[in-house]
């Protein structure tokens, strides 16, 4: 069995508290044709370096049947900047156009097999995985970006085409696991920062 979700896998359920004060589950997106779940955080330079590119992609596709939820699963004990309070402040400052939610238990990250921040998962109307991996090829410095894999995949989906490159390698920092779980990560998912 693969560590991370494979193409065609069903979207695992989750229960996460968002910065808007609501708790979200997979069923809250039942009326949306497509769902993008991505694992993100407050501090990772690969996240902060590509947030504005992600914003442009979300703004382009949110009215084309796509819902977006960013989930922060990082341990605040490992990285205090990833606490829920810091998430609320970050959302107030940046007003991102996606739901930003906290996976304090890290259950969602385990269920999805999130490897990095950021790591994107795109699901079709049946909530089957059709794309997983990176957003762009240079997330730490988006000025050097030459490929936007997420946008390409969403464009193909929106126009009724099959995703031409359904799997890419996410580029970023490891999920920061709580306690002993830090040793649970596979060795190929080495930390980049």
mmCIF file of C-alpha atoms in Angstrom:
data_model
loop_
_atom_site.group_PDB
_atom_site.id
_atom_site.type_symbol
_atom_site.label_atom_id
_atom_site.label_comp_id
_atom_site.label_asym_id
_atom_site.label_seq_id
_atom_site.Cartn_x
_atom_site.Cartn_y
_atom_site.Cartn_z
ATOM 1 C CA UNK A 1 0.000 0.000 0.000
ATOM 2 C CA UNK A 2 1.273 3.466 -0.887
ATOM 3 C CA UNK A 3 1.964 5.951 1.897
ATOM 4 C CA UNK A 4 0.064 8.792 0.191
ATOM 5 C CA UNK A 5 -3.274 8.538 -1.599
ATOM 6 C CA UNK A 6 -3.114 7.049 -5.068
ATOM 7 C CA UNK A 7 -5.015 8.273 -8.109
ATOM 8 C CA UNK A 8 -8.582 6.969 -8.028
ATOM 9 C CA UNK A 9 -8.668 6.788 -4.207
ATOM 10 C CA UNK A 10 -11.744 8.082 -2.400
ATOM 11 C CA UNK A 11 -11.324 11.280 -0.403
ATOM 12 C CA UNK A 12 -10.943 10.425 3.293
ATOM 13 C CA UNK A 13 -13.295 12.193 5.670
ATOM 14 C CA UNK A 14 -11.932 14.791 8.056
ATOM 15 C CA UNK A 15 -13.144 17.038 10.850
ATOM 16 C CA UNK A 16 -11.184 20.255 11.163
ATOM 17 C CA UNK A 17 -11.794 23.643 12.768
ATOM 18 C CA UNK A 18 -11.339 26.619 10.468
ATOM 19 C CA UNK A 19 -10.298 30.190 11.139
ATOM 20 C CA UNK A 20 -13.889 31.264 10.378
ATOM 21 C CA UNK A 21 -14.959 29.450 13.561
ATOM 22 C CA UNK A 22 -16.702 26.581 11.777
ATOM 23 C CA UNK A 23 -15.880 22.882 11.866
ATOM 24 C CA UNK A 24 -15.678 21.282 8.416
ATOM 25 C CA UNK A 25 -16.124 17.708 7.259
ATOM 26 C CA UNK A 26 -15.909 16.233 3.787
ATOM 27 C CA UNK A 27 -19.721 16.243 3.585
ATOM 28 C CA UNK A 28 -19.764 20.052 3.828
ATOM 29 C CA UNK A 29 -18.526 20.126 0.241
ATOM 30 C CA UNK A 30 -21.101 17.676 -1.138
ATOM 31 C CA UNK A 31 -22.738 20.309 -3.362
ATOM 32 C CA UNK A 32 -19.460 21.341 -4.986
ATOM 33 C CA UNK A 33 -18.500 19.540 -8.221
ATOM 34 C CA UNK A 34 -14.768 19.467 -7.410
ATOM 35 C CA UNK A 35 -12.739 19.702 -4.223
ATOM 36 C CA UNK A 36 -9.130 20.745 -3.668
ATOM 37 C CA UNK A 37 -7.694 19.732 -0.290
ATOM 38 C CA UNK A 38 -4.197 20.998 0.389
ATOM 39 C CA UNK A 39 -1.875 20.685 3.330
ATOM 40 C CA UNK A 40 -0.271 23.970 4.251
ATOM 41 C CA UNK A 41 0.916 25.901 7.303
ATOM 42 C CA UNK A 42 1.962 29.319 8.562
ATOM 43 C CA UNK A 43 5.738 29.255 8.500
ATOM 44 C CA UNK A 44 7.066 27.068 5.672
ATOM 45 C CA UNK A 45 8.984 29.139 3.072
ATOM 46 C CA UNK A 46 7.604 26.917 0.301
ATOM 47 C CA UNK A 47 4.090 27.843 1.422
ATOM 48 C CA UNK A 48 4.712 31.541 1.980
ATOM 49 C CA UNK A 49 6.680 31.730 -1.263
ATOM 50 C CA UNK A 50 3.761 30.398 -3.314
ATOM 51 C CA UNK A 51 0.683 31.622 -1.401
ATOM 52 C CA UNK A 52 0.031 34.426 -3.866
ATOM 53 C CA UNK A 53 0.270 32.070 -6.853
ATOM 54 C CA UNK A 54 -2.157 29.746 -5.067
ATOM 55 C CA UNK A 55 -4.430 32.750 -4.459
ATOM 56 C CA UNK A 56 -4.506 33.532 -8.194
ATOM 57 C CA UNK A 57 -5.339 29.907 -9.005
ATOM 58 C CA UNK A 58 -8.127 29.789 -6.414
ATOM 59 C CA UNK A 59 -9.535 33.114 -7.622
ATOM 60 C CA UNK A 60 -9.557 31.791 -11.189
ATOM 61 C CA UNK A 61 -11.311 28.501 -10.402
ATOM 62 C CA UNK A 62 -13.514 29.055 -7.342
ATOM 63 C CA UNK A 63 -16.443 30.087 -9.559
ATOM 64 C CA UNK A 64 -15.945 27.120 -11.893
ATOM 65 C CA UNK A 65 -17.187 24.495 -9.460
ATOM 66 C CA UNK A 66 -14.084 24.098 -7.275
ATOM 67 C CA UNK A 67 -14.006 24.377 -3.484
ATOM 68 C CA UNK A 68 -10.678 24.829 -1.694
ATOM 69 C CA UNK A 69 -9.675 23.939 1.852
ATOM 70 C CA UNK A 70 -6.167 24.389 3.205
ATOM 71 C CA UNK A 71 -5.366 22.245 6.233
ATOM 72 C CA UNK A 72 -2.563 22.911 8.707
ATOM 73 C CA UNK A 73 -1.565 19.654 10.408
ATOM 74 C CA UNK A 74 1.781 20.772 11.816
ATOM 75 C CA UNK A 75 2.450 20.241 15.515
ATOM 76 C CA UNK A 76 2.471 23.558 17.321
ATOM 77 C CA UNK A 77 4.809 21.935 19.866
ATOM 78 C CA UNK A 78 7.324 21.375 17.083
ATOM 79 C CA UNK A 79 6.608 24.732 15.442
ATOM 80 C CA UNK A 80 4.730 27.231 17.696
ATOM 81 C CA UNK A 81 4.085 29.526 14.700
ATOM 82 C CA UNK A 82 1.648 26.915 13.389
ATOM 83 C CA UNK A 83 -0.824 27.305 16.272
ATOM 84 C CA UNK A 84 -4.485 28.035 15.586
ATOM 85 C CA UNK A 85 -4.154 31.589 16.975
ATOM 86 C CA UNK A 86 -1.366 32.276 14.497
ATOM 87 C CA UNK A 87 -3.541 30.838 11.720
ATOM 88 C CA UNK A 88 -6.353 33.254 12.622
ATOM 89 C CA UNK A 89 -3.950 36.197 12.593
ATOM 90 C CA UNK A 90 -2.457 35.087 9.295
ATOM 91 C CA UNK A 91 -5.890 34.815 7.720
ATOM 92 C CA UNK A 92 -6.838 38.269 9.032
ATOM 93 C CA UNK A 93 -3.671 39.693 7.488
ATOM 94 C CA UNK A 94 -3.772 37.927 4.128
ATOM 95 C CA UNK A 95 -7.511 37.221 3.640
ATOM 96 C CA UNK A 96 -6.869 34.085 1.604
ATOM 97 C CA UNK A 97 -9.775 32.975 -0.641
ATOM 98 C CA UNK A 98 -9.804 29.422 0.752
ATOM 99 C CA UNK A 99 -11.003 27.850 3.977
ATOM 100 C CA UNK A 100 -8.052 27.555 6.360
ATOM 101 C CA UNK A 101 -8.454 24.813 8.941
ATOM 102 C CA UNK A 102 -6.522 23.208 11.795
ATOM 103 C CA UNK A 103 -5.903 19.454 11.958
ATOM 104 C CA UNK A 104 -4.678 19.429 15.570
ATOM 105 C CA UNK A 105 -5.020 15.641 15.854
ATOM 106 C CA UNK A 106 -3.046 15.189 12.605
ATOM 107 C CA UNK A 107 -5.625 12.569 11.595
ATOM 108 C CA UNK A 108 -6.338 14.247 8.259
ATOM 109 C CA UNK A 109 -2.643 14.379 7.352
ATOM 110 C CA UNK A 110 -2.304 10.679 8.154
ATOM 111 C CA UNK A 111 -5.449 9.737 6.211
ATOM 112 C CA UNK A 112 -4.307 11.622 3.109
ATOM 113 C CA UNK A 113 -0.664 10.695 3.485
ATOM 114 C CA UNK A 114 0.389 14.322 3.277
ATOM 115 C CA UNK A 115 4.104 14.478 2.526
ATOM 116 C CA UNK A 116 4.927 18.173 2.459
ATOM 117 C CA UNK A 117 3.638 21.684 2.875
ATOM 118 C CA UNK A 118 2.235 22.496 0.430
ATOM 119 C CA UNK A 119 0.754 19.227 -0.909
ATOM 120 C CA UNK A 120 -2.365 19.360 -3.109
ATOM 121 C CA UNK A 121 -5.109 16.745 -3.652
ATOM 122 C CA UNK A 122 -7.796 17.341 -6.298
ATOM 123 C CA UNK A 123 -10.999 15.285 -6.259
ATOM 124 C CA UNK A 124 -13.698 14.922 -8.901
ATOM 125 C CA UNK A 125 -17.469 14.915 -8.390
ATOM 126 C CA UNK A 126 -17.363 11.347 -7.077
ATOM 127 C CA UNK A 127 -14.604 12.451 -4.684
ATOM 128 C CA UNK A 128 -12.039 10.277 -6.409
ATOM 129 C CA UNK A 129 -8.477 11.592 -6.555
ATOM 130 C CA UNK A 130 -7.561 12.922 -10.005
ATOM 131 C CA UNK A 131 -4.443 14.979 -9.188
ATOM 132 C CA UNK A 132 -1.928 15.007 -6.356
ATOM 133 C CA UNK A 133 1.399 16.733 -5.835
ATOM 134 C CA UNK A 134 2.872 20.188 -6.107
ATOM 135 C CA UNK A 135 1.200 23.432 -6.984
ATOM 136 C CA UNK A 136 4.130 24.908 -8.920
ATOM 137 C CA UNK A 137 7.685 23.877 -9.760
ATOM 138 C CA UNK A 138 9.315 26.660 -7.718
ATOM 139 C CA UNK A 139 7.155 27.257 -4.643
ATOM 140 C CA UNK A 140 9.866 28.832 -2.518
ATOM 141 C CA UNK A 141 10.503 31.526 -5.141
ATOM 142 C CA UNK A 142 7.494 31.820 -7.428
ATOM 143 C CA UNK A 143 9.290 34.422 -9.562
ATOM 144 C CA UNK A 144 11.305 31.461 -10.915
ATOM 145 C CA UNK A 145 8.206 29.358 -11.606
ATOM 146 C CA UNK A 146 7.930 27.845 -15.073
ATOM 147 C CA UNK A 147 5.146 25.283 -14.476
ATOM 148 C CA UNK A 148 1.885 25.581 -12.545
ATOM 149 C CA UNK A 149 0.818 21.942 -12.259
ATOM 150 C CA UNK A 150 -2.212 22.675 -10.098
ATOM 151 C CA UNK A 151 -3.613 25.249 -12.501
ATOM 152 C CA UNK A 152 -3.018 22.961 -15.475
ATOM 153 C CA UNK A 153 -4.862 20.113 -13.743
ATOM 154 C CA UNK A 154 -7.798 22.351 -12.763
ATOM 155 C CA UNK A 155 -8.049 23.745 -16.287
ATOM 156 C CA UNK A 156 -8.139 20.228 -17.734
ATOM 157 C CA UNK A 157 -10.827 19.186 -15.256
ATOM 158 C CA UNK A 158 -12.888 22.337 -15.847
ATOM 159 C CA UNK A 159 -12.894 21.718 -19.599
ATOM 160 C CA UNK A 160 -13.850 18.051 -19.286
ATOM 161 C CA UNK A 161 -10.460 16.612 -20.119
ATOM 162 C CA UNK A 162 -8.524 13.914 -18.307
ATOM 163 C CA UNK A 163 -5.672 15.219 -16.182
ATOM 164 C CA UNK A 164 -2.584 14.803 -18.359
ATOM 165 C CA UNK A 165 -0.098 14.570 -15.482
ATOM 166 C CA UNK A 166 -2.032 13.330 -12.438
ATOM 167 C CA UNK A 167 0.946 12.843 -10.084
ATOM 168 C CA UNK A 168 3.835 15.183 -9.326
ATOM 169 C CA UNK A 169 6.208 15.276 -6.385
ATOM 170 C CA UNK A 170 5.232 17.863 -3.786
ATOM 171 C CA UNK A 171 8.011 20.332 -3.002
ATOM 172 C CA UNK A 172 8.216 21.752 0.504
ATOM 173 C CA UNK A 173 8.792 21.090 4.193
ATOM 174 C CA UNK A 174 7.795 17.882 5.934
ATOM 175 C CA UNK A 175 4.664 17.820 8.025
ATOM 176 C CA UNK A 176 5.799 18.512 11.601
ATOM 177 C CA UNK A 177 4.581 15.458 13.526
ATOM 178 C CA UNK A 178 3.698 15.406 17.198
ATOM 179 C CA UNK A 179 5.983 13.556 19.631
ATOM 180 C CA UNK A 180 6.994 10.038 18.614
ATOM 181 C CA UNK A 181 5.183 10.407 15.324
ATOM 182 C CA UNK A 182 8.133 12.427 14.081
ATOM 183 C CA UNK A 183 9.765 9.046 13.378
ATOM 184 C CA UNK A 184 6.693 7.816 11.523
ATOM 185 C CA UNK A 185 7.574 9.661 8.298
ATOM 186 C CA UNK A 186 9.070 7.515 5.544
ATOM 187 C CA UNK A 187 12.781 8.170 4.983
ATOM 188 C CA UNK A 188 12.233 9.446 1.433
ATOM 189 C CA UNK A 189 10.207 12.345 2.843
ATOM 190 C CA UNK A 190 13.253 14.116 4.240
ATOM 191 C CA UNK A 191 12.940 17.617 5.630
ATOM 192 C CA UNK A 192 14.035 20.400 3.308
ATOM 193 C CA UNK A 193 14.414 23.131 5.941
#
